[in-house]
Amino acid sequence: MGKRVRAFSGCSSPVRTKREQKNSEIARRAAGEGIVLLKNEGVLPLSSGKTIALFGAGAARTIKGGTGSGDVNERESVSILKGLKDAGFQITSEKWIADYDERFWKARQDWKQEILQESGGIGAADFFQVYSSHVFLMPNGREITEEDLQGADTALYVISRIAGENADRFAQSGDYYLSEREKEDLRVLCEKCLHVIVILNAGGQIDVKELAENPRIEAMLFIGQPGMEGGHALADALTGRLTPSGKLTDTWAKAYEDFPNADIFSHQNGDLEAEQYEEGIYVGYRYFDSFGVEPLYPFGFGLSYTNFKIRCDRICADGQTVSVGATVENSGDVFSGKEIVQVYCVCPQNGLVKEAKRLCGFAKTRRLSPGESQRIAVSFPAKALASYDMKRSLWIVEAGSYILQIGNSSRNLTSVGVLRVEKEAVIEKVSPICPLRSALQELAPAKDAMQRRVRQLEKQAKEEGLPVISFAPQEEIIRRRPVSAYEKKAAALTEKLTKEELIAMVIGEVTKGQSSALGASGVKVPGAAGETSGILEEKWGAPGVSMADGPAGLRLVKKYSYNPDTKEVYGAGISHALEGGFFAEDEEEEGAQARYQYCTAMPVGTVLAQTWNLPLMEEVGKAIAVEMHEFKVAWWLAPGMNIHRNPLCGRNFEYYSEDPLLSGFLAAAVTKGVQSMPGVGTTIKHFACNNQEDNRKGSDSILSERALREIYLRGFEIAVKTAQPMAIMTSYNLINGVHTANSFDLCTVAARQEWDFQGVIMTDWTTTYADGGSVPWKCVAAGNDLIMPGCAGDFENIEKALESGALKYEELQGCVQRLLTVIYQTLEFESCRPYLSEMKREDEINEFCEYV
């Protein structure tokens, strides 16, 4: 069946546009800078034109990104095979790859039929649930023969993993651990080939300890899921056209059991209802460094083809900001490259027990030639040194010595100075939020051991004559933004609306069959995730706005049909949005015309984060904004910025890091890039503690307020205060017994009152449905302004709550006023629409894209 629309996006020509070309170049650079060189025993870089053998599941079926809402429907994705051949490499193993291709497609068809049979078909209510819980497993290839290797002394082996929303990974063979086939293939290659290089094509960590320690494996690169230009980006890195500069944003353990929550995460202990955050603030390197656990690869680690020297030039501080100046020199002889300066702080342990060190700031150099230097400054606010005192509801910088360290990973650091705080400073006084409802035993390192370590570092600093800077931190100033013209206009209209109009506005556009179209509920933009109500458009001139999934780019259908006479759209349902239309059946309709919406598949969030490059993240944001304008999408449901609490989380690929400061500044940079263009904005998500996917709608994240504030909310706080995204999306889970969508503490106290968030807060999709757990009227009362994608039951629930007095009328009005304020901001976007709607030729669209 078709779907009636009021507007449509897309291009009538299937020809590759200038916008596609420009954005693919950005995707290639982002993927290249996000590649982390984990090991290199001198085999890299390779000479272009070299004869090599290529094997592994991802050789020709390279995984560009995760599944589910994080997918992108691009025109073409460049595999590793294609990237290497385009770079001039001769491949000896193409017969092996062709054989694997046949095995791959058979496995895909079997997987598809299994999902269709179990769910009852595309239109069934359970289709998305069944699809997302049946993660496709890459099949094994045949055995590697002498013929596959003939003429090659170098072999590349690609280890690939698929993950997606609604299902966590497993500590099993073929997932977190290598499969028996992968082990056997690598054994053969190490026996037969002079040089073996391993490429890790996975959204998150896998156990590679035996590969790291195998002397016959001379190089290993983690490319993650690198987007549509991944094959070209890898070829750039392998040939030295690009010197690897990516750094890990997570700690990679020697053994899965080394993670503090290894046994209790998600399904590991069989309890999917109560997730005990027993590790408290000790997540990632905070745990490994505080408890003396040696990692395989530390947080911030990444090799290069050249070497760098980092020298601290100065440290200065006022009451609000600390600044560390450094000179970075490329001390190599051959290769140009980029380096990342990371600044950490070792805090005193006199009062609250803290982590051994924490990241406070970072900066990436430009590309430096051999012998070239660059002076850079890394600045960070006083709050980066603060800890949260739960007893007093205070962010405080305790008295004592704060030892600053700089380097290029959390385990390769040099002390450069001491900040001396003479008396405790209160940075911010807040209200207690999200209280524990049951006892929780948190991990804590031995305080005396932590104190001894700090004293030793203080002694070394004194012996080395490091500078001591007196630092008197001041209270953080939250500058409340003045009331804007948008807010005044929204307030005036809100007062005029009827009860029915008010209720309709806090519920997404309800369309027929929407409950079975999860993730493709848009009416205006084919394949969009959804849109706000258009009930006020005709009477009051306030249109609904469209939203598209992320965070690796826009998720729309890449091709659909439109009948200009009947205003019907065909081929825009969830089956066309998922997996590039893999589940779809073609719809032929008389009089319909083809339309195209080819979007750019950027690298996944983790790979983008591994660039540590804030200007590049802004550039990625601007590239996405161009497509938002072209396809009439106002809100991008990205970036995702949940913490990598455990490597088995199925959705880690969408998120940035185990570290909240890094996550916050990366999300802020993307937001600045998107919102540098008029009328479009980001939606940071999932707010908060969405750290597991199994039973994601029923899982209760049980944690202390200190862990919540210092680890899981801190990144959101930084993004809001730094970039003011247009929207925040709450998560599916509960926090200490309360669904986040119903949490007044999160939506109102933290986001609005403490951080001065000015935008819209929306639910994740189907949070208020039967299995969602959230109550519609409680969303409104909490300050969660918009229920997505919306259903008739939401309207009835809110109306009854108003009648009973459980929901106050002014609470409903407050949500609508905030929503209208942001909708009026997106009307700047409307001013661009006449240009697009009047364009008939491809060159006109290209000129517009260059203009915006």
GROMACS .gro file of C-alpha atoms in nm, residues 501-851:
model
  351
  501GLU     CA    1  -0.455   2.051   2.038
  502LEU     CA    2  -0.223   2.059   2.338
  503ILE     CA    3  -0.246   1.683   2.390
  504ALA     CA    4  -0.197   1.613   2.020
  505MET     CA    5   0.119   1.826   2.015
  506VAL     CA    6   0.303   1.620   2.279
  507ILE     CA    7   0.243   1.301   2.078
  508GLY     CA    8   0.417   1.223   1.750
  509GLU     CA    9   0.220   1.219   1.427
  510VAL     CA   10  -0.003   0.914   1.465
  511THR     CA   11  -0.047   0.733   1.135
  512LYS     CA   12  -0.225   0.414   1.039
  513GLY     CA   13  -0.015   0.105   1.096
  514GLN     CA   14   0.252   0.299   1.276
  515SER     CA   15   0.300   0.043   1.550
  516SER     CA   16   0.436  -0.198   1.293
  517ALA     CA   17   0.649   0.064   1.123
  518LEU     CA   18   0.898   0.115   1.400
  519GLY     CA   19   1.185   0.324   1.273
  520ALA     CA   20   1.003   0.433   0.956
  521SER     CA   21   0.708   0.630   1.089
  522GLY     CA   22   0.759   0.947   0.889
  523VAL     CA   23   0.495   1.080   0.656
  524LYS     CA   24   0.667   1.381   0.504
  525VAL     CA   25   1.005   1.220   0.439
  526PRO     CA   26   1.000   0.859   0.312
  527GLY     CA   27   1.178   0.633   0.555
  528ALA     CA   28   1.214   0.899   0.825
  529ALA     CA   29   1.191   0.781   1.184
  530GLY     CA   30   0.889   1.000   1.259
  531GLU     CA   31   0.762   1.354   1.290
  532THR     CA   32   0.584   1.587   1.527
  533SER     CA   33   0.214   1.650   1.495
  534GLY     CA   34   0.097   1.869   1.208
  535ILE     CA   35  -0.232   1.953   1.378
  536LEU     CA   36  -0.144   2.324   1.405
  537GLU     CA   37  -0.016   2.372   1.052
  538GLU     CA   38  -0.334   2.476   0.872
  539LYS     CA   39  -0.484   2.684   1.154
  540TRP     CA   40  -0.174   2.835   1.316
  541GLY     CA   41   0.107   2.792   1.061
  542ALA     CA   42   0.315   2.566   1.287
  543PRO     CA   43   0.403   2.257   1.080
  544GLY     CA   44   0.519   1.921   1.201
  545VAL     CA   45   0.888   1.852   1.162
  546SER     CA   46   1.058   1.534   1.044
  547MET     CA   47   1.328   1.332   1.218
  548ALA     CA   48   1.576   1.081   1.082
  549ASP     CA   49   1.774   0.815   1.264
  550GLY     CA   50   2.151   0.824   1.312
  551PRO     CA   51   2.426   0.840   1.427
  552ALA     CA   52   2.641   0.730   1.130
  553GLY     CA   53   2.436   0.944   0.891
  554LEU     CA   54   2.070   0.984   0.795
  555ARG     CA   55   1.866   0.667   0.773
  556LEU     CA   56   1.609   0.712   0.496
  557VAL     CA   57   1.496   0.480   0.218
  558LYS     CA   58   1.735   0.527  -0.071
  559LYS     CA   59   1.474   0.482  -0.341
  560TYR     CA   60   1.096   0.511  -0.350
  561SER     CA   61   0.818   0.591  -0.596
  562TYR     CA   62   0.593   0.896  -0.595
  563ASN     CA   63   0.271   0.953  -0.787
  564PRO     CA   64   0.229   1.330  -0.840
  565ASP     CA   65  -0.139   1.289  -0.933
  566THR     CA   66  -0.255   1.084  -0.635
  567LYS     CA   67   0.014   1.216  -0.392
  568GLU     CA   68   0.092   0.857  -0.298
  569VAL     CA   69   0.437   0.729  -0.200
  570TYR     CA   70   0.538   0.365  -0.249
  571GLY     CA   71   0.834   0.176  -0.108
  572ALA     CA   72   0.881   0.384   0.208
  573GLY     CA   73   0.804   0.136   0.486
  574ILE     CA   74   1.032  -0.029   0.738
  575SER     CA   75   1.116  -0.313   0.499
  576HIS     CA   76   1.273  -0.056   0.266
  577ALA     CA   77   1.453   0.128   0.546
  578LEU     CA   78   1.613  -0.181   0.702
  579GLU     CA   79   1.930  -0.333   0.557
  580GLY     CA   80   1.914  -0.117   0.244
  581GLY     CA   81   1.577  -0.266   0.148
  582PHE     CA   82   1.690  -0.627   0.185
  583PHE     CA   83   1.349  -0.731   0.320
  584ALA     CA   84   1.147  -0.525   0.074
  585GLU     CA   85   0.936  -0.643  -0.215
  586ASP     CA   86   0.923  -0.409  -0.515
  587GLU     CA   87   0.599  -0.219  -0.561
  588GLU     CA   88   0.504  -0.133  -0.917
  589GLU     CA   89   0.240   0.138  -0.941
  590GLU     CA   90   0.112   0.298  -1.259
  591GLY     CA   91   0.204   0.665  -1.291
  592ALA     CA   92   0.464   0.657  -1.012
  593GLN     CA   93   0.801   0.821  -1.057
  594ALA     CA   94   1.128   0.713  -0.900
  595ARG     CA   95   1.286   0.931  -0.630
  596TYR     CA   96   1.628   0.886  -0.472
  597GLN     CA   97   1.762   0.968  -0.127
  598TYR     CA   98   2.120   0.845  -0.121
  599CYS     CA   99   2.275   0.940   0.213
  600THR     CA  100   2.634   0.930   0.332
  601ALA     CA  101   2.727   0.639   0.557
  602MET     CA  102   2.983   0.794   0.790
  603PRO     CA  103   3.199   0.581   1.020
  604VAL     CA  104   3.018   0.463   1.334
  605GLY     CA  105   3.042   0.667   1.652
  606THR     CA  106   3.337   0.478   1.800
  607VAL     CA  107   3.546   0.524   1.485
  608LEU     CA  108   3.460   0.894   1.467
  609ALA     CA  109   3.562   0.925   1.831
  610GLN     CA  110   3.895   0.757   1.764
  611THR     CA  111   3.993   1.056   1.551
  612TRP     CA  112   4.001   1.272   1.868
  613ASN     CA  113   3.960   1.551   1.614
  614LEU     CA  114   3.699   1.810   1.713
  615PRO     CA  115   3.723   2.023   1.394
  616LEU     CA  116   3.678   1.707   1.186
  617MET     CA  117   3.374   1.612   1.395
  618GLU     CA  118   3.226   1.955   1.322
  619GLU     CA  119   3.292   1.897   0.953
  620VAL     CA  120   3.109   1.565   0.970
  621GLY     CA  121   2.819   1.748   1.138
  622LYS     CA  122   2.806   2.006   0.860
  623ALA     CA  123   2.805   1.730   0.596
  624ILE     CA  124   2.506   1.569   0.767
  625ALA     CA  125   2.333   1.909   0.787
  626VAL     CA  126   2.363   1.952   0.409
  627GLU     CA  127   2.176   1.626   0.362
  628MET     CA  128   1.918   1.725   0.622
  629HIS     CA  129   1.845   2.037   0.418
  630GLU     CA  130   1.832   1.843   0.093
  631PHE     CA  131   1.595   1.578   0.226
  632LYS     CA  132   1.386   1.805   0.450
  633VAL     CA  133   1.486   1.646   0.782
  634ALA     CA  134   1.480   1.892   1.072
  635TRP     CA  135   1.604   1.680   1.364
  636TRP     CA  136   1.877   1.420   1.346
  637LEU     CA  137   1.835   1.150   1.613
  638ALA     CA  138   2.205   1.156   1.696
  639PRO     CA  139   2.470   1.164   1.825
  640GLY     CA  140   2.456   0.862   2.054
  641MET     CA  141   2.680   0.914   2.355
  642ASN     CA  142   2.621   0.645   2.612
  643ILE     CA  143   2.923   0.518   2.801
  644HIS     CA  144   3.102   0.197   2.695
  645ARG     CA  145   3.051   0.030   3.032
  646ASN     CA  146   3.116  -0.322   2.905
  647PRO     CA  147   3.244  -0.441   2.564
  648LEU     CA  148   2.949  -0.678   2.519
  649CYS     CA  149   2.691  -0.401   2.486
  650GLY     CA  150   2.540  -0.459   2.142
  651ARG     CA  151   2.510  -0.091   2.067
  652ASN     CA  152   2.857   0.028   2.166
  653PHE     CA  153   2.938   0.096   1.800
  654GLU     CA  154   2.696   0.391   1.804
  655TYR     CA  155   2.861   0.544   2.108
  656TYR     CA  156   3.195   0.713   2.155
  657SER     CA  157   3.389   0.602   2.455
  658GLU     CA  158   3.425   0.476   2.811
  659ASP     CA  159   3.516   0.832   2.910
  660PRO     CA  160   3.248   1.098   2.971
  661LEU     CA  161   3.461   1.404   2.901
  662LEU     CA  162   3.573   1.275   2.563
  663SER     CA  163   3.214   1.173   2.479
  664GLY     CA  164   3.078   1.513   2.579
  665PHE     CA  165   3.318   1.719   2.371
  666LEU     CA  166   3.282   1.494   2.066
  667ALA     CA  167   2.901   1.517   2.081
  668ALA     CA  168   2.926   1.894   2.124
  669ALA     CA  169   3.148   1.923   1.817
  670VAL     CA  170   2.908   1.723   1.599
  671THR     CA  171   2.618   1.933   1.730
  672LYS     CA  172   2.800   2.257   1.652
  673GLY     CA  173   2.860   2.134   1.299
  674VAL     CA  174   2.499   2.037   1.236
  675GLN     CA  175   2.352   2.346   1.401
  676SER     CA  176   2.587   2.583   1.221
  677MET     CA  177   2.327   2.561   0.943
  678PRO     CA  178   1.986   2.720   0.992
  679GLY     CA  179   1.687   2.526   1.116
  680VAL     CA  180   1.835   2.180   1.173
  681GLY     CA  181   1.955   2.020   1.493
  682THR     CA  182   2.080   1.717   1.679
  683THR     CA  183   1.918   1.491   1.938
  684ILE     CA  184   2.172   1.363   2.189
  685LYS     CA  185   2.080   1.020   2.321
  686HIS     CA  186   2.004   0.795   2.510
  687PHE     CA  187   1.949   0.985   2.834
  688ALA     CA  188   2.077   0.794   3.036
  689CYS     CA  189   2.248   0.468   3.143
  690ASN     CA  190   2.139   0.287   2.825
  691ASN     CA  191   2.437   0.052   2.859
  692GLN     CA  192   2.279  -0.281   2.768
  693GLU     CA  193   2.043  -0.392   2.490
  694ASP     CA  194   1.896  -0.719   2.616
  695ASN     CA  195   1.562  -0.636   2.784
  696ARG     CA  196   1.640  -0.271   2.721
  697LYS     CA  197   1.285  -0.162   2.802
  698GLY     CA  198   1.272  -0.344   3.133
  699SER     CA  199   1.626  -0.326   3.263
  700ASP     CA  200   1.674  -0.122   3.581
  701SER     CA  201   2.014   0.050   3.604
  702ILE     CA  202   2.090   0.051   3.976
  703LEU     CA  203   2.371   0.291   4.061
  704SER     CA  204   2.481   0.558   4.304
  705GLU     CA  205   2.416   0.923   4.239
  706ARG     CA  206   2.789   0.986   4.229
  707ALA     CA  207   2.843   0.731   3.952
  708LEU     CA  208   2.539   0.866   3.769
  709ARG     CA  209   2.664   1.223   3.780
  710GLU     CA  210   3.039   1.170   3.730
  711ILE     CA  211   3.021   0.902   3.460
  712TYR     CA  212   2.682   0.864   3.293
  713LEU     CA  213   2.542   1.219   3.293
  714ARG     CA  214   2.867   1.412   3.264
  715GLY     CA  215   2.897   1.378   2.887
  716PHE     CA  216   2.537   1.494   2.835
  717GLU     CA  217   2.606   1.789   3.065
  718ILE     CA  218   2.912   1.892   2.865
  719ALA     CA  219   2.728   1.863   2.533
  720VAL     CA  220   2.433   2.069   2.657
  721LYS     CA  221   2.641   2.345   2.816
  722THR     CA  222   2.883   2.360   2.523
  723ALA     CA  223   2.655   2.327   2.221
  724GLN     CA  224   2.283   2.337   2.324
  725PRO     CA  225   2.150   2.060   2.098
  726MET     CA  226   1.794   2.104   1.978
  727ALA     CA  227   1.677   1.788   2.151
  728ILE     CA  228   1.755   1.512   2.400
  729MET     CA  229   1.612   1.161   2.372
  730THR     CA  230   1.547   0.967   2.690
  731SER     CA  231   1.636   0.599   2.705
  732TYR     CA  232   1.428   0.283   2.739
  733ASN     CA  233   1.565   0.164   3.072
  734LEU     CA  234   1.483   0.255   3.429
  735ILE     CA  235   1.725   0.427   3.665
  736ASN     CA  236   1.683   0.320   4.026
  737GLY     CA  237   1.329   0.204   3.963
  738VAL     CA  238   1.201   0.493   3.748
  739HIS     CA  239   1.176   0.486   3.368
  740THR     CA  240   1.393   0.765   3.232
  741ALA     CA  241   1.105   0.897   3.022
  742ASN     CA  242   0.908   0.943   3.346
  743SER     CA  243   1.197   1.090   3.545
  744PHE     CA  244   1.142   1.446   3.663
  745ASP     CA  245   1.490   1.433   3.818
  746LEU     CA  246   1.654   1.372   3.480
  747CYS     CA  247   1.438   1.577   3.245
  748THR     CA  248   1.365   1.878   3.461
  749VAL     CA  249   1.602   1.896   3.758
  750ALA     CA  250   1.925   1.794   3.584
  751ALA     CA  251   1.877   1.894   3.220
  752ARG     CA  252   1.671   2.211   3.256
  753GLN     CA  253   1.731   2.351   3.603
  754GLU     CA  254   2.098   2.261   3.642
  755TRP     CA  255   2.227   2.269   3.283
  756ASP     CA  256   1.983   2.526   3.140
  757PHE     CA  257   1.883   2.299   2.853
  758GLN     CA  258   1.663   2.496   2.612
  759GLY     CA  259   1.548   2.232   2.369
  760VAL     CA  260   1.295   1.950   2.342
  761ILE     CA  261   1.313   1.625   2.537
  762MET     CA  262   1.155   1.328   2.357
  763THR     CA  263   1.106   0.960   2.433
  764ASP     CA  264   1.268   0.678   2.244
  765TRP     CA  265   1.032   0.496   2.010
  766THR     CA  266   0.737   0.298   2.156
  767THR     CA  267   0.841   0.369   2.516
  768THR     CA  268   0.474   0.407   2.612
  769TYR     CA  269   0.352   0.101   2.422
  770ALA     CA  270   0.249  -0.218   2.605
  771ASP     CA  271   0.606  -0.345   2.651
  772GLY     CA  272   0.764  -0.002   2.699
  773GLY     CA  273   0.683   0.052   3.064
  774SER     CA  274   0.659   0.433   3.056
  775VAL     CA  275   0.329   0.604   3.139
  776PRO     CA  276   0.229   0.874   2.886
  777TRP     CA  277   0.101   1.135   3.131
  778LYS     CA  278   0.404   1.084   3.355
  779CYS     CA  279   0.625   1.170   3.056
  780VAL     CA  280   0.452   1.507   3.036
  781ALA     CA  281   0.470   1.563   3.412
  782ALA     CA  282   0.842   1.482   3.409
  783GLY     CA  283   0.912   1.740   3.140
  784ASN     CA  284   0.959   1.483   2.864
  785ASP     CA  285   0.793   1.700   2.601
  786LEU     CA  286   0.730   1.462   2.314
  787ILE     CA  287   0.615   1.098   2.302
  788MET     CA  288   0.739   0.920   1.991
  789PRO     CA  289   0.620   0.787   1.759
  790GLY     CA  290   0.278   0.827   1.922
  791CYS     CA  291  -0.039   0.619   1.939
  792ALA     CA  292  -0.406   0.671   2.021
  793GLY     CA  293  -0.358   0.525   2.368
  794ASP     CA  294  -0.120   0.807   2.458
  795PHE     CA  295  -0.392   1.067   2.392
  796GLU     CA  296  -0.647   0.886   2.605
  797ASN     CA  297  -0.405   0.839   2.893
  798ILE     CA  298  -0.306   1.206   2.905
  799GLU     CA  299  -0.667   1.323   2.877
  800LYS     CA  300  -0.775   1.106   3.171
  801ALA     CA  301  -0.483   1.229   3.382
  802LEU     CA  302  -0.588   1.589   3.318
  803GLU     CA  303  -0.945   1.511   3.416
  804SER     CA  304  -0.838   1.338   3.738
  805GLY     CA  305  -0.590   1.609   3.832
  806ALA     CA  306  -0.292   1.373   3.827
  807LEU     CA  307  -0.148   1.588   3.547
  808LYS     CA  308  -0.157   1.965   3.576
  809TYR     CA  309  -0.272   2.169   3.279
  810GLU     CA  310   0.028   2.401   3.308
  811GLU     CA  311   0.263   2.100   3.288
  812LEU     CA  312   0.109   2.008   2.955
  813GLN     CA  313   0.133   2.369   2.838
  814GLY     CA  314   0.498   2.382   2.939
  815CYS     CA  315   0.580   2.085   2.718
  816VAL     CA  316   0.396   2.232   2.421
  817GLN     CA  317   0.559   2.572   2.464
  818ARG     CA  318   0.907   2.419   2.463
  819LEU     CA  319   0.819   2.207   2.161
  820LEU     CA  320   0.682   2.505   1.967
  821THR     CA  321   0.989   2.709   2.053
  822VAL     CA  322   1.212   2.457   1.879
  823ILE     CA  323   0.967   2.411   1.592
  824TYR     CA  324   0.984   2.786   1.530
  825GLN     CA  325   1.363   2.756   1.519
  826THR     CA  326   1.329   2.491   1.251
  827LEU     CA  327   1.117   2.727   1.041
  828GLU     CA  328   1.446   2.885   0.938
  829PHE     CA  329   1.480   2.555   0.758
  830GLU     CA  330   1.147   2.622   0.585
  831SER     CA  331   1.295   2.929   0.418
  832CYS     CA  332   1.525   2.698   0.222
  833ARG     CA  333   1.245   2.475   0.099
  834PRO     CA  334   1.129   2.695  -0.191
  835TYR     CA  335   1.476   2.666  -0.340
  836LEU     CA  336   1.464   2.289  -0.333
  837SER     CA  337   1.103   2.252  -0.443
  838GLU     CA  338   1.161   2.475  -0.747
  839MET     CA  339   1.478   2.296  -0.854
  840LYS     CA  340   1.437   2.073  -1.154
  841ARG     CA  341   1.794   2.019  -1.268
  842GLU     CA  342   2.070   1.834  -1.089
  843ASP     CA  343   2.313   2.125  -1.123
  844GLU     CA  344   2.071   2.354  -0.938
  845ILE     CA  345   2.055   2.114  -0.643
  846ASN     CA  346   2.433   2.084  -0.644
  847GLU     CA  347   2.470   2.462  -0.636
  848PHE     CA  348   2.231   2.486  -0.344
  849CYS     CA  349   2.419   2.218  -0.151
  850GLU     CA  350   2.743   2.409  -0.207
  851TYR     CA  351   2.571   2.728  -0.090
   0.00000   0.00000   0.00000
